[in-house]
PDB file of C-alpha atoms in Angstrom:
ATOM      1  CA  UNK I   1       0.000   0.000   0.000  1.00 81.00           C
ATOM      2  CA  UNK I   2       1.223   3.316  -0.944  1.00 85.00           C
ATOM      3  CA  UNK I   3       1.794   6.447   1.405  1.00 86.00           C
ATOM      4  CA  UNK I   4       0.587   9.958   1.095  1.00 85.00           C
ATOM      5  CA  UNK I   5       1.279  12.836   3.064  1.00 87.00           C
ATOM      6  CA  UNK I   6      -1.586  16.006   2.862  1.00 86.00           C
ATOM      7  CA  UNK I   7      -1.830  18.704   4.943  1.00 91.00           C
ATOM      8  CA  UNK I   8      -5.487  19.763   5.594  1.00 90.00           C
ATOM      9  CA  UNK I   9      -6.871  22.682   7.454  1.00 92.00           C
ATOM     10  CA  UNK I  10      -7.886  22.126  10.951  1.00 93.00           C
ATOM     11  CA  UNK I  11     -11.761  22.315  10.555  1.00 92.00           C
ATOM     12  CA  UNK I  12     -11.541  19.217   8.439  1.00 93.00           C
ATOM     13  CA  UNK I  13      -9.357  17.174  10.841  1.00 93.00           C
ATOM     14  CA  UNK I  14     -11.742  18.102  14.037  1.00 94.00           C
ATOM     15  CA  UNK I  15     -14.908  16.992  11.035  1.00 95.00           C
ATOM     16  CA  UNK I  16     -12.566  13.875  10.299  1.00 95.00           C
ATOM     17  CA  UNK I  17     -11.701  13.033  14.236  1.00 96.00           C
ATOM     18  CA  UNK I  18     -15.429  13.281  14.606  1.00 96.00           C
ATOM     19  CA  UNK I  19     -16.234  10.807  11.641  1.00 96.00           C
ATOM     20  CA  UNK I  20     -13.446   8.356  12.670  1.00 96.00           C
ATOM     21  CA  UNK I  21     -15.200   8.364  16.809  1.00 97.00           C
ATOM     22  CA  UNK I  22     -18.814   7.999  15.014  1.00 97.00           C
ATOM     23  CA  UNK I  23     -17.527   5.027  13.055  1.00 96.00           C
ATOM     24  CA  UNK I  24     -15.211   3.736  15.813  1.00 96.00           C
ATOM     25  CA  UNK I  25     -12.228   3.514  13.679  1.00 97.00           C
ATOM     26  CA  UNK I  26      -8.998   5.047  13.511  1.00 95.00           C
ATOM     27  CA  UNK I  27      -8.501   8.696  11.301  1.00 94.00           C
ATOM     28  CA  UNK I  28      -6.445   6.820   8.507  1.00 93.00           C
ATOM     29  CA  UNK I  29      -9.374   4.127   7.582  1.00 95.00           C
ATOM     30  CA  UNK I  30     -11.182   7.386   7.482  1.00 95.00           C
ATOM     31  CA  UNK I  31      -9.691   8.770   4.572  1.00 94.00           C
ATOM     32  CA  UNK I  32      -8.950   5.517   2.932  1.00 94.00           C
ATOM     33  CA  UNK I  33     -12.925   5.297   2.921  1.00 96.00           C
ATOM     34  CA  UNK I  34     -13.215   9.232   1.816  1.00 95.00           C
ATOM     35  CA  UNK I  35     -10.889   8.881  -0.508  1.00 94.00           C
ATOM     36  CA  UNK I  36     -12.374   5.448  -1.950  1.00 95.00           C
ATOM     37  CA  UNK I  37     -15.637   7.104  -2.015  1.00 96.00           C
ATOM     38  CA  UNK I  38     -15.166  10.860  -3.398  1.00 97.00           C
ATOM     39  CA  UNK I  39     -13.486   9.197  -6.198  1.00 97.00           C
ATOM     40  CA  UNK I  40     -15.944   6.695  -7.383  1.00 96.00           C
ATOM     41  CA  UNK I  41     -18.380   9.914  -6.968  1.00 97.00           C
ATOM     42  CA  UNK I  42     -16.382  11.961  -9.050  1.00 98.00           C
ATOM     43  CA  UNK I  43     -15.926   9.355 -11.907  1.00 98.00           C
ATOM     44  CA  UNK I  44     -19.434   9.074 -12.100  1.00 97.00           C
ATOM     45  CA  UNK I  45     -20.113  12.509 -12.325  1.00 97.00           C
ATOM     46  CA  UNK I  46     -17.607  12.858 -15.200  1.00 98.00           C
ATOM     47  CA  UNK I  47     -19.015   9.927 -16.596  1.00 97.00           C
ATOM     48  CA  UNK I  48     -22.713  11.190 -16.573  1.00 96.00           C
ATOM     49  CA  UNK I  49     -21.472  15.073 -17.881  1.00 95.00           C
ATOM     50  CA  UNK I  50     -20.106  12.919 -20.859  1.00 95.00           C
ATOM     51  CA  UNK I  51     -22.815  10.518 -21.619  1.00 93.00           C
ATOM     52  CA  UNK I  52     -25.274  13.598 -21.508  1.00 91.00           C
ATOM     53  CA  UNK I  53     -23.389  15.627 -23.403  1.00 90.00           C
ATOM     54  CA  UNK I  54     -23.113  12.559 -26.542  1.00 87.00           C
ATOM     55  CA  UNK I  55     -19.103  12.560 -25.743  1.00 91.00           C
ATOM     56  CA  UNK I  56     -19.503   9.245 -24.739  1.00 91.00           C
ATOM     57  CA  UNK I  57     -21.511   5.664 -25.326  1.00 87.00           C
ATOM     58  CA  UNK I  58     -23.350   3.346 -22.566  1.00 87.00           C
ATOM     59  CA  UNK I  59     -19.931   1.234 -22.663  1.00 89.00           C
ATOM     60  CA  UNK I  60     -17.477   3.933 -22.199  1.00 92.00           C
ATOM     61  CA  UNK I  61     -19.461   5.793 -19.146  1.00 95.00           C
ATOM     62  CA  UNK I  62     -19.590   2.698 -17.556  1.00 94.00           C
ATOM     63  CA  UNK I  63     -15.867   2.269 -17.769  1.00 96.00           C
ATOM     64  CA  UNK I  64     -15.240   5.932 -16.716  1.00 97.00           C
ATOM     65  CA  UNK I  65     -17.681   5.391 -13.674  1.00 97.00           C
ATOM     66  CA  UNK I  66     -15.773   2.011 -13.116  1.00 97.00           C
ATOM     67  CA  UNK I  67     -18.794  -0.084 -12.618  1.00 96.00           C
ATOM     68  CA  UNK I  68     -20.266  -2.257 -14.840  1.00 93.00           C
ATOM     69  CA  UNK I  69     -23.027  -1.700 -17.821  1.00 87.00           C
ATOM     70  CA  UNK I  70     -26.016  -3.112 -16.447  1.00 88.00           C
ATOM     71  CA  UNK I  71     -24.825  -0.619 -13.023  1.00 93.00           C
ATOM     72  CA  UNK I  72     -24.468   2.428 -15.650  1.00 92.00           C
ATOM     73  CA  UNK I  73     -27.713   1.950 -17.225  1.00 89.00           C
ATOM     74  CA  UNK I  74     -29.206   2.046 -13.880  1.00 92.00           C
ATOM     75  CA  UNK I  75     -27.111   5.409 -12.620  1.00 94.00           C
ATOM     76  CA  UNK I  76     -28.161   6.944 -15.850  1.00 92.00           C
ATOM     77  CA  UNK I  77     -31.904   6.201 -15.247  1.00 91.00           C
ATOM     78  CA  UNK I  78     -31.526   7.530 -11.581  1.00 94.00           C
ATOM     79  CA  UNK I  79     -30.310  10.546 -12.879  1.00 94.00           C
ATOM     80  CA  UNK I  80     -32.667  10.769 -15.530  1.00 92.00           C
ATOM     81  CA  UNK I  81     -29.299  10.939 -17.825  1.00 90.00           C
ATOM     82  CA  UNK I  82     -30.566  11.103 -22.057  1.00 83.00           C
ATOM     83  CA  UNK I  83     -27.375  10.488 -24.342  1.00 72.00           C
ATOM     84  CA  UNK I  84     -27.407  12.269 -27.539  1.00 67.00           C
ATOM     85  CA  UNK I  85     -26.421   8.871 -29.012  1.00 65.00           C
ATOM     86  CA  UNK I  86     -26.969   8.204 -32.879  1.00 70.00           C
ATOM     87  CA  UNK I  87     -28.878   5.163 -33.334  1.00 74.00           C
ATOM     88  CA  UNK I  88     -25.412   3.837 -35.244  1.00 78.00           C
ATOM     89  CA  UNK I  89     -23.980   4.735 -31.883  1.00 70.00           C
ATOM     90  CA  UNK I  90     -26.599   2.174 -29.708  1.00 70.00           C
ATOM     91  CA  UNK I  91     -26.234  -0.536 -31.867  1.00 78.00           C
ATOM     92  CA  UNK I  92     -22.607  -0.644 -31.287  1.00 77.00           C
ATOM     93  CA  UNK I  93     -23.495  -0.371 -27.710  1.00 70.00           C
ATOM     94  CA  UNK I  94     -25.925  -3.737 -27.992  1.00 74.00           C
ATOM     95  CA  UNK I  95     -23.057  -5.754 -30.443  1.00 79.00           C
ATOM     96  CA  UNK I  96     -20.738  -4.722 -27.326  1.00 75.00           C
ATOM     97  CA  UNK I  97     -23.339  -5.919 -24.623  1.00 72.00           C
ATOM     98  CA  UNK I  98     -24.355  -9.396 -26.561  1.00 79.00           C
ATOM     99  CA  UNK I  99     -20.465 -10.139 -26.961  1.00 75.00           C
ATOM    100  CA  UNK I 100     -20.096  -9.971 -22.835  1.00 66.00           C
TER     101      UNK I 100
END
């Protein structure tokens, strides 16, 4: 496992010291589960800004969020996500979903 060193101001460590005594664990499994967290939310959210905007197919958002297609298709209806797909676009999205 690799080691980081951050600096962070102190109203975040008294929030984080707080977190780590609500969930009876220590301040570094903390931010491993932060840091696990705020960057699955963040590849989601670039994922979804992509898909909306047509950058992107079903099959490369899910790979961006990191989870799988069936899980994207899901997010996307959650967030009420449209694609401005081409219907060339979604069939290459099916051929790739049959060949899984």
């Amino acid at each position: 496992m690799g080691s980081i060193s951050a600096r962070i101001p102190e109203e975040d460590e008294a929030d984080l010291e707080a977190v780590a005594e609500l969930l009876g664990e220590d301040k570094s499994s903390v931010i491993r589960k932060a840091l696990r967290e705020g960057l699955g939310d963040i590849r989601v959210r670039m994922a979804a800004e992509r898909y909306q905007s047509g950058e992107v197919s079903v099959n490369e958002a899910a790979r961006i969020a990191g989870v799988s297609v069936a899980d994207w298709l899901e997010i996307a209806r959650e967030r009420n996500l449209t694609t401005q797909l081409t219907p060339d676009d979604l069939e290459r999205d099916a051929d790739a979903a049959r060949e899984l």
